[in-house]
Amino acid sequence: MSDKDPAAEQTVRRTPLHACQTSAFSGFHYTIRDPAGQLLGEVTWPMMAQATNARIRWNGSDSSNGTIVITCASHRYDIQFEYLDRGWINDIRFTLTDGTTSLAVAELRFPPRIFARGRVRFLEPFEGTLLRKNGWFRRRYSIDSDAGVIGTIEERAAIMAVREMRINLPDTMGIPTKIFAFFLAVHLLQA
């Protein structure tokens, strides 16, 4: 008998969000909209992202020029990252901040074997793992915890001119945290 209660999982309210790449020629800028099409936020990657503990400083000593930016309701949130080790493939910690306060933390860890995929583990504000689910043509990720599936992030269709994804996470999670989870899924797609 399982400890998971499927009825409790069904009662969690979810408002799906729609993420759309702004240009087919640049995968580094997405808009996030609600089901009615109203703009909720944007996520923008810099031309050259820079870790807070990077040895080579492409953006000078100010690492804020190399951070990923989420704009939500005219408020800026930064996704900063740092290397947890040094090697051929680096483990990375991503932190969502509102300038001063850490809102969410996730780590991308790679197993020691060659050609293995990394795994994203959310540490704050909830504990869970971003897992790639098999699909024939569309990419699909689920965020799982010990209590069950928290939510999913998946491509809208198999063939698209610009990447479009559906973010289906609980409404108890803030919009910036949902966009942060979306960023991590896209990061796994592009890396």
Coordinates of C-alpha atoms in Angstrom, one line a residue:
M1 CA 0.0 0.0 0.0
S2 CA 1.4 3.4 -0.9
D3 CA 1.7 6.4 1.3
K4 CA 0.7 8.7 -1.6
D5 CA -2.9 9.9 -1.6
P6 CA -4.0 10.3 -5.3
A7 CA -7.1 12.3 -4.1
A8 CA -4.9 14.9 -2.4
E9 CA -2.8 15.2 -5.5
Q10 CA -5.9 15.9 -7.6
T11 CA -7.2 18.7 -5.3
V12 CA -4.1 20.9 -5.8
R13 CA -5.1 23.8 -7.9
R14 CA -2.9 24.4 -11.0
T15 CA -3.1 27.2 -13.5
P16 CA -1.0 26.2 -16.5
L17 CA 1.4 28.8 -17.9
H18 CA 2.6 29.1 -21.5
A19 CA 6.3 29.8 -22.2
C20 CA 7.2 30.9 -25.7
Q21 CA 10.6 31.6 -27.3
T22 CA 10.5 35.1 -28.7
S23 CA 12.5 34.3 -31.8
A24 CA 13.4 31.1 -33.7
F25 CA 17.0 32.5 -34.1
S26 CA 17.6 33.0 -30.4
G27 CA 16.8 30.5 -27.7
F28 CA 17.7 33.0 -25.0
H29 CA 14.5 35.0 -24.4
Y30 CA 11.1 33.5 -23.5
T31 CA 7.8 35.2 -22.5
I32 CA 5.5 33.6 -20.0
R33 CA 1.8 34.0 -20.3
D34 CA -1.3 32.8 -18.4
P35 CA -4.1 30.8 -20.1
A36 CA -5.8 34.0 -21.2
G37 CA -2.7 35.2 -23.0
Q38 CA -1.8 37.9 -20.5
L39 CA 2.0 38.5 -20.1
L40 CA 3.2 37.4 -16.7
G41 CA 6.9 37.5 -17.1
E42 CA 10.0 37.0 -19.2
V43 CA 13.2 35.1 -18.8
T44 CA 16.4 36.3 -20.6
W45 CA 19.8 34.6 -20.8
P46 CA 22.8 36.9 -21.2
M47 CA 25.1 36.4 -24.2
M48 CA 27.8 35.0 -22.0
A49 CA 26.6 33.7 -18.6
Q50 CA 29.1 34.0 -15.8
A51 CA 29.3 32.0 -12.6
T52 CA 29.7 33.9 -9.3
N53 CA 32.9 32.0 -8.7
A54 CA 34.1 31.9 -12.3
R55 CA 37.9 31.9 -12.8
I56 CA 37.6 33.7 -16.1
R57 CA 35.5 36.9 -15.8
W58 CA 33.9 37.5 -19.2
N59 CA 31.8 40.3 -17.8
G60 CA 34.4 41.9 -15.6
S61 CA 34.3 41.8 -11.8
D62 CA 30.5 42.5 -11.9
S63 CA 28.9 39.1 -12.2
S64 CA 25.4 40.7 -12.5
N65 CA 26.0 41.3 -16.2
G66 CA 26.3 37.5 -16.6
T67 CA 23.2 36.5 -14.7
I68 CA 19.9 35.1 -16.1
V69 CA 17.1 37.6 -15.5
I70 CA 13.5 37.0 -14.8
T71 CA 11.2 40.0 -15.1
C72 CA 7.8 39.4 -13.4
A73 CA 5.3 42.2 -12.8
S74 CA 8.0 44.8 -13.4
H75 CA 10.2 43.3 -10.7
R76 CA 13.6 41.8 -11.5
Y77 CA 14.7 38.4 -10.2
D78 CA 18.2 37.0 -10.9
I79 CA 19.3 33.5 -11.4
Q80 CA 22.9 33.2 -10.3
F81 CA 24.9 30.1 -10.5
E82 CA 28.2 28.8 -9.0
Y83 CA 30.4 25.8 -9.7
L84 CA 30.4 23.3 -6.9
D85 CA 33.5 21.5 -8.2
R86 CA 36.1 21.8 -11.0
G87 CA 36.4 19.2 -13.6
W88 CA 35.6 18.3 -17.2
I89 CA 31.9 18.6 -16.3
N90 CA 31.0 20.8 -13.3
D91 CA 28.2 20.4 -10.8
I92 CA 26.3 23.7 -10.5
R93 CA 24.1 25.4 -7.9
F94 CA 21.4 27.7 -9.3
T95 CA 19.9 30.4 -6.9
L96 CA 16.9 32.5 -7.6
T97 CA 17.1 35.9 -5.8
D98 CA 15.1 39.0 -5.7
G99 CA 18.3 41.1 -5.3
T100 CA 18.9 40.3 -1.6
T101 CA 16.9 37.3 -0.6
S102 CA 17.3 33.7 -1.9
L103 CA 13.9 32.5 -3.1
A104 CA 14.8 29.1 -4.6
V105 CA 17.8 26.9 -4.9
A106 CA 18.5 23.9 -7.1
E107 CA 21.6 21.9 -7.9
L108 CA 22.6 20.2 -11.2
R109 CA 24.7 17.2 -10.3
F110 CA 26.4 14.8 -12.8
P111 CA 27.2 11.2 -12.0
P112 CA 30.9 10.2 -12.1
R113 CA 30.6 8.1 -15.3
I114 CA 31.2 9.5 -18.8
F115 CA 28.3 10.7 -21.0
A116 CA 25.7 10.5 -18.1
R117 CA 23.0 13.1 -17.9
G118 CA 22.9 15.5 -15.0
R119 CA 20.1 15.5 -12.5
V120 CA 18.5 18.7 -11.1
R121 CA 17.5 18.5 -7.4
F122 CA 15.4 21.3 -5.9
L123 CA 16.6 22.2 -2.4
E124 CA 14.4 25.3 -1.6
P125 CA 11.5 26.2 -1.3
F126 CA 10.6 22.6 -1.7
E127 CA 12.5 19.3 -2.2
G128 CA 12.1 17.5 -5.4
T129 CA 13.9 16.2 -8.5
L130 CA 13.4 17.4 -12.1
L131 CA 13.2 14.2 -14.1
R132 CA 13.1 13.7 -17.9
K133 CA 10.2 11.6 -19.0
N134 CA 10.3 9.6 -22.2
G135 CA 8.3 10.9 -25.1
W136 CA 8.4 10.0 -28.7
F137 CA 8.8 13.5 -30.1
R138 CA 8.1 16.0 -27.3
R139 CA 10.3 16.7 -24.3
R140 CA 8.6 16.3 -21.0
Y141 CA 9.9 16.9 -17.5
S142 CA 8.2 16.2 -14.2
I143 CA 9.2 17.5 -10.8
D144 CA 8.9 14.6 -8.3
S145 CA 9.1 14.5 -4.5
D146 CA 8.8 11.9 -1.9
A147 CA 5.1 12.7 -1.7
G148 CA 4.5 12.3 -5.5
V149 CA 4.5 14.3 -8.7
I150 CA 4.6 18.1 -8.0
G151 CA 4.1 19.1 -11.6
T152 CA 5.2 19.0 -15.2
I153 CA 7.0 21.1 -17.8
E154 CA 6.5 19.9 -21.4
E155 CA 6.8 21.0 -25.0
R156 CA 3.5 21.9 -26.7
A157 CA 4.1 20.0 -29.9
A158 CA 6.7 17.8 -31.7
I159 CA 7.4 20.3 -34.5
M160 CA 7.5 24.1 -33.8
A161 CA 9.0 27.1 -35.4
V162 CA 9.7 28.5 -31.9
R163 CA 9.9 26.5 -28.8
E164 CA 6.7 26.6 -26.7
M165 CA 6.3 24.9 -23.4
R166 CA 3.5 24.4 -20.9
I167 CA 4.3 24.9 -17.2
N168 CA 1.9 22.9 -15.1
L169 CA 2.9 23.5 -11.4
P170 CA 0.8 24.1 -8.3
D171 CA -0.6 27.6 -7.7
T172 CA 0.9 27.5 -4.2
M173 CA 4.2 28.0 -6.0
G174 CA 5.0 31.7 -6.9
I175 CA 5.3 32.8 -10.5
P176 CA 9.0 33.5 -10.2
T177 CA 9.6 30.0 -8.8
K178 CA 7.6 28.4 -11.6
I179 CA 9.7 30.4 -14.1
F180 CA 12.8 29.2 -12.3
A181 CA 11.7 25.6 -12.7
F182 CA 11.0 26.3 -16.4
F183 CA 14.5 27.8 -16.8
L184 CA 16.1 24.6 -15.4
A185 CA 14.1 22.4 -17.7
V186 CA 15.1 24.5 -20.7
H187 CA 18.7 24.5 -19.5
L188 CA 18.7 20.7 -19.5
L189 CA 17.3 20.8 -23.1
Q190 CA 20.0 23.1 -24.3
A191 CA 23.0 21.8 -22.4

